């Protein structure tokens, strides 16, 4: 009878055996921190937010870890959900693929959280069609509005010399800052009519497999799928003529769908937590290269200096 | 001869045909599931097996596909399961024992039972919100192993409770009465007679429940489990990475190579799941032989 009880215990203990192998690995991990490690082990660096900004921060985090033997915890719950956590005071910095909204500002004020906005790169929201589409090369904001409002059902409705074929409209869904940015810039805050997909790769696939489809996404999705997608030049309200989404045009904000990528940092964390401050300084320091490696455009030297001064002035 | 062979054939053939038709239909239903499973597994294996290198297991997650690995995710998931499993077993088997063996058979007990069964149908993301509000914020556990384990344990509890109740009911009344008749107390009867007899059924429930917990992503997303964390936990109050979160993050990345890493990650998750199930099945078979 004792044996049975023992076996029962064994089931419970199964878990704790696993715990054992976990902690040994954890110990060995700590050993390979470099000699540069002068940051307190107890200070945590916690970030969350946009999945668009995440790749930049992930690269920074890896380099930071190699340099200082310490790393940040970064989640990707999305810009909106991330702000929720930032407002609750759970994170030290918040990645955002759009500017902060008024209600978020208000909530932060109410919670007594002071913050600073830092730009870490620029993205060019890219509108693309299928590779075999040879009639569209450029679109204006008005034409994009018509397409994404559902007013133009066929390509002929957009421009009379386009073929009389139905437009298949795709885009990322409301959980993405990319969606919010497009709605704000092009749609005058009106809802998009079309198939909105949670997984941006599926937007790319949909456009890549349909000759008459159109979709939009971050610049890095276009960069990684140039063999199946054709980027459209865009003419915004301030442009003389349509502008191609290239690195220079995005950097100079000449391209009308250029958008800054931000991290919002808690002033309190910067002041009280030396690790957070060091991490953020390091982020800006290597942001130009990290942004490019992540498929975005880095800040120019003047803007970078500006952001570094902003961080330095938090006291 | 009373009947003409032709008449017999005429009456019999449609029935046989109908029988064969139904047989084919059911075989078809079975095969559909099987074929889809084989297609899924084989494409995943084909995409992923080349990426199952030693580096893949010793590297942390990375934004560069060539350097990305699952070390943090595997260890994190093991930590998560190491706490989820005992908590879930304690809560659910305890509940089942109370409801079946101790609780009076009245309306209230029935009410509790119905609600537990309903809990099994609650979407996992709702459990995530519960975990975020209660464990992460109220209890101040943060996005730690413990907070996630408690959330997942609550999520899988109904499955184990229902399976355990079924298993407890199959223990013959005669055996219980014999035990009580020998002067054993309720608790002695439970842990010497009833539990050992019901263990195979209970473990089946546990296997099903843990299989669900190990692949669950939604509650972890809501709780805010980090995907970039270049350290493994050293206590249950540390934050951690989890395999399903890692897979979920990779599948969204723009670089094509991450799609293959996703497949490799799925293989690892499946292997881990099978290993855990194997342990449970071995334990179950050990008991099945005796009773």
PDB file of N, CA, C and O in Angstrom, chain B residues 94-120:
ATOM      1  N   UNK B  94      -8.712  17.017  -5.736  1.00  0.00           N
ATOM      2  CA  UNK B  94      -9.358  17.379  -4.481  1.00  0.00           C
ATOM      3  C   UNK B  94     -10.833  17.686  -4.687  1.00  0.00           C
ATOM      4  O   UNK B  94     -11.705  17.186  -3.964  1.00  0.00           O
ATOM      5  N   UNK B  95     -11.114  18.507  -5.710  1.00  0.00           N
ATOM      6  CA  UNK B  95     -12.510  18.850  -6.012  1.00  0.00           C
ATOM      7  C   UNK B  95     -13.322  17.603  -6.331  1.00  0.00           C
ATOM      8  O   UNK B  95     -14.431  17.411  -5.803  1.00  0.00           O
ATOM      9  N   UNK B  96     -12.765  16.743  -7.180  1.00  0.00           N
ATOM     10  CA  UNK B  96     -13.493  15.548  -7.603  1.00  0.00           C
ATOM     11  C   UNK B  96     -13.774  14.642  -6.407  1.00  0.00           C
ATOM     12  O   UNK B  96     -14.885  14.114  -6.252  1.00  0.00           O
ATOM     13  N   UNK B  97     -12.761  14.470  -5.535  1.00  0.00           N
ATOM     14  CA  UNK B  97     -12.945  13.614  -4.361  1.00  0.00           C
ATOM     15  C   UNK B  97     -14.033  14.172  -3.456  1.00  0.00           C
ATOM     16  O   UNK B  97     -14.898  13.440  -2.973  1.00  0.00           O
ATOM     17  N   UNK B  98     -13.997  15.497  -3.259  1.00  0.00           N
ATOM     18  CA  UNK B  98     -15.015  16.089  -2.399  1.00  0.00           C
ATOM     19  C   UNK B  98     -16.405  15.868  -2.986  1.00  0.00           C
ATOM     20  O   UNK B  98     -17.317  15.393  -2.305  1.00  0.00           O
ATOM     21  N   UNK B  99     -16.540  16.197  -4.260  1.00  0.00           N
ATOM     22  CA  UNK B  99     -17.861  16.115  -4.894  1.00  0.00           C
ATOM     23  C   UNK B  99     -18.387  14.687  -4.924  1.00  0.00           C
ATOM     24  O   UNK B  99     -19.561  14.441  -4.682  1.00  0.00           O
ATOM     25  N   UNK B 100     -17.496  13.718  -5.198  1.00  0.00           N
ATOM     26  CA  UNK B 100     -17.962  12.346  -5.354  1.00  0.00           C
ATOM     27  C   UNK B 100     -18.103  11.612  -4.020  1.00  0.00           C
ATOM     28  O   UNK B 100     -19.011  10.831  -3.810  1.00  0.00           O
ATOM     29  N   UNK B 101     -17.135  11.848  -3.123  1.00  0.00           N
ATOM     30  CA  UNK B 101     -17.067  11.010  -1.923  1.00  0.00           C
ATOM     31  C   UNK B 101     -17.656  11.673  -0.683  1.00  0.00           C
ATOM     32  O   UNK B 101     -18.186  11.005   0.189  1.00  0.00           O
ATOM     33  N   UNK B 102     -17.476  12.994  -0.564  1.00  0.00           N
ATOM     34  CA  UNK B 102     -17.860  13.645   0.684  1.00  0.00           C
ATOM     35  C   UNK B 102     -19.146  14.453   0.590  1.00  0.00           C
ATOM     36  O   UNK B 102     -19.958  14.435   1.503  1.00  0.00           O
ATOM     37  N   UNK B 103     -19.307  15.196  -0.519  1.00  0.00           N
ATOM     38  CA  UNK B 103     -20.409  16.150  -0.589  1.00  0.00           C
ATOM     39  C   UNK B 103     -21.760  15.446  -0.539  1.00  0.00           C
ATOM     40  O   UNK B 103     -21.916  14.369  -1.117  1.00  0.00           O
ATOM     41  N   UNK B 104     -22.729  16.031   0.168  1.00  0.00           N
ATOM     42  CA  UNK B 104     -24.080  15.463   0.155  1.00  0.00           C
ATOM     43  C   UNK B 104     -24.678  15.623  -1.244  1.00  0.00           C
ATOM     44  O   UNK B 104     -24.386  16.602  -1.932  1.00  0.00           O
ATOM     45  N   UNK B 105     -25.474  14.664  -1.654  1.00  0.00           N
ATOM     46  CA  UNK B 105     -26.041  14.743  -3.017  1.00  0.00           C
ATOM     47  C   UNK B 105     -27.270  15.653  -2.995  1.00  0.00           C
ATOM     48  O   UNK B 105     -28.396  15.194  -2.927  1.00  0.00           O
ATOM     49  N   UNK B 106     -27.034  16.939  -3.012  1.00  0.00           N
ATOM     50  CA  UNK B 106     -28.166  17.855  -3.012  1.00  0.00           C
ATOM     51  C   UNK B 106     -28.082  18.840  -4.175  1.00  0.00           C
ATOM     52  O   UNK B 106     -27.182  18.748  -5.022  1.00  0.00           O
ATOM     53  N   UNK B 107     -28.997  19.804  -4.193  1.00  0.00           N
ATOM     54  CA  UNK B 107     -29.063  20.751  -5.302  1.00  0.00           C
ATOM     55  C   UNK B 107     -27.787  21.567  -5.423  1.00  0.00           C
ATOM     56  O   UNK B 107     -27.309  21.860  -6.501  1.00  0.00           O
ATOM     57  N   UNK B 108     -27.214  21.941  -4.263  1.00  0.00           N
ATOM     58  CA  UNK B 108     -26.020  22.783  -4.279  1.00  0.00           C
ATOM     59  C   UNK B 108     -24.858  22.061  -4.953  1.00  0.00           C
ATOM     60  O   UNK B 108     -24.172  22.615  -5.808  1.00  0.00           O
ATOM     61  N   UNK B 109     -24.667  20.791  -4.588  1.00  0.00           N
ATOM     62  CA  UNK B 109     -23.596  20.000  -5.194  1.00  0.00           C
ATOM     63  C   UNK B 109     -23.796  19.914  -6.701  1.00  0.00           C
ATOM     64  O   UNK B 109     -22.859  20.058  -7.489  1.00  0.00           O
ATOM     65  N   UNK B 110     -25.034  19.683  -7.084  1.00  0.00           N
ATOM     66  CA  UNK B 110     -25.377  19.589  -8.507  1.00  0.00           C
ATOM     67  C   UNK B 110     -25.018  20.907  -9.210  1.00  0.00           C
ATOM     68  O   UNK B 110     -24.464  20.918 -10.303  1.00  0.00           O
ATOM     69  N   UNK B 111     -25.339  22.019  -8.525  1.00  0.00           N
ATOM     70  CA  UNK B 111     -25.059  23.352  -9.052  1.00  0.00           C
ATOM     71  C   UNK B 111     -23.553  23.540  -9.268  1.00  0.00           C
ATOM     72  O   UNK B 111     -23.110  24.010 -10.317  1.00  0.00           O
ATOM     73  N   UNK B 112     -22.773  23.145  -8.263  1.00  0.00           N
ATOM     74  CA  UNK B 112     -21.316  23.268  -8.377  1.00  0.00           C
ATOM     75  C   UNK B 112     -20.809  22.419  -9.543  1.00  0.00           C
ATOM     76  O   UNK B 112     -20.000  22.871 -10.358  1.00  0.00           O
ATOM     77  N   UNK B 113     -21.320  21.192  -9.641  1.00  0.00           N
ATOM     78  CA  UNK B 113     -20.878  20.295 -10.717  1.00  0.00           C
ATOM     79  C   UNK B 113     -21.166  20.876 -12.088  1.00  0.00           C
ATOM     80  O   UNK B 113     -20.325  20.860 -12.983  1.00  0.00           O
ATOM     81  N   UNK B 114     -22.389  21.400 -12.255  1.00  0.00           N
ATOM     82  CA  UNK B 114     -22.762  21.977 -13.540  1.00  0.00           C
ATOM     83  C   UNK B 114     -21.831  23.129 -13.899  1.00  0.00           C
ATOM     84  O   UNK B 114     -21.394  23.259 -15.038  1.00  0.00           O
ATOM     85  N   UNK B 115     -21.512  23.959 -12.895  1.00  0.00           N
ATOM     86  CA  UNK B 115     -20.659  25.110 -13.168  1.00  0.00           C
ATOM     87  C   UNK B 115     -19.243  24.715 -13.532  1.00  0.00           C
ATOM     88  O   UNK B 115     -18.614  25.356 -14.368  1.00  0.00           O
ATOM     89  N   UNK B 116     -18.745  23.670 -12.906  1.00  0.00           N
ATOM     90  CA  UNK B 116     -17.402  23.205 -13.255  1.00  0.00           C
ATOM     91  C   UNK B 116     -17.392  22.703 -14.695  1.00  0.00           C
ATOM     92  O   UNK B 116     -16.473  22.984 -15.468  1.00  0.00           O
ATOM     93  N   UNK B 117     -18.458  21.981 -15.069  1.00  0.00           N
ATOM     94  CA  UNK B 117     -18.542  21.497 -16.448  1.00  0.00           C
ATOM     95  C   UNK B 117     -18.603  22.681 -17.417  1.00  0.00           C
ATOM     96  O   UNK B 117     -17.985  22.660 -18.481  1.00  0.00           O
ATOM     97  N   UNK B 118     -19.343  23.722 -17.036  1.00  0.00           N
ATOM     98  CA  UNK B 118     -19.427  24.906 -17.893  1.00  0.00           C
ATOM     99  C   UNK B 118     -18.091  25.611 -18.026  1.00  0.00           C
ATOM    100  O   UNK B 118     -17.762  26.154 -19.075  1.00  0.00           O
ATOM    101  N   UNK B 119     -17.328  25.598 -16.942  1.00  0.00           N
ATOM    102  CA  UNK B 119     -16.017  26.238 -16.928  1.00  0.00           C
ATOM    103  C   UNK B 119     -15.113  25.666 -18.026  1.00  0.00           C
ATOM    104  O   UNK B 119     -14.263  26.363 -18.564  1.00  0.00           O
ATOM    105  N   UNK B 120     -15.330  24.382 -18.334  1.00  0.00           N
ATOM    106  CA  UNK B 120     -14.515  23.727 -19.361  1.00  0.00           C
ATOM    107  C   UNK B 120     -14.730  24.377 -20.720  1.00  0.00           C
ATOM    108  O   UNK B 120     -13.888  24.279 -21.603  1.00  0.00           O
TER     109      UNK B 120
END
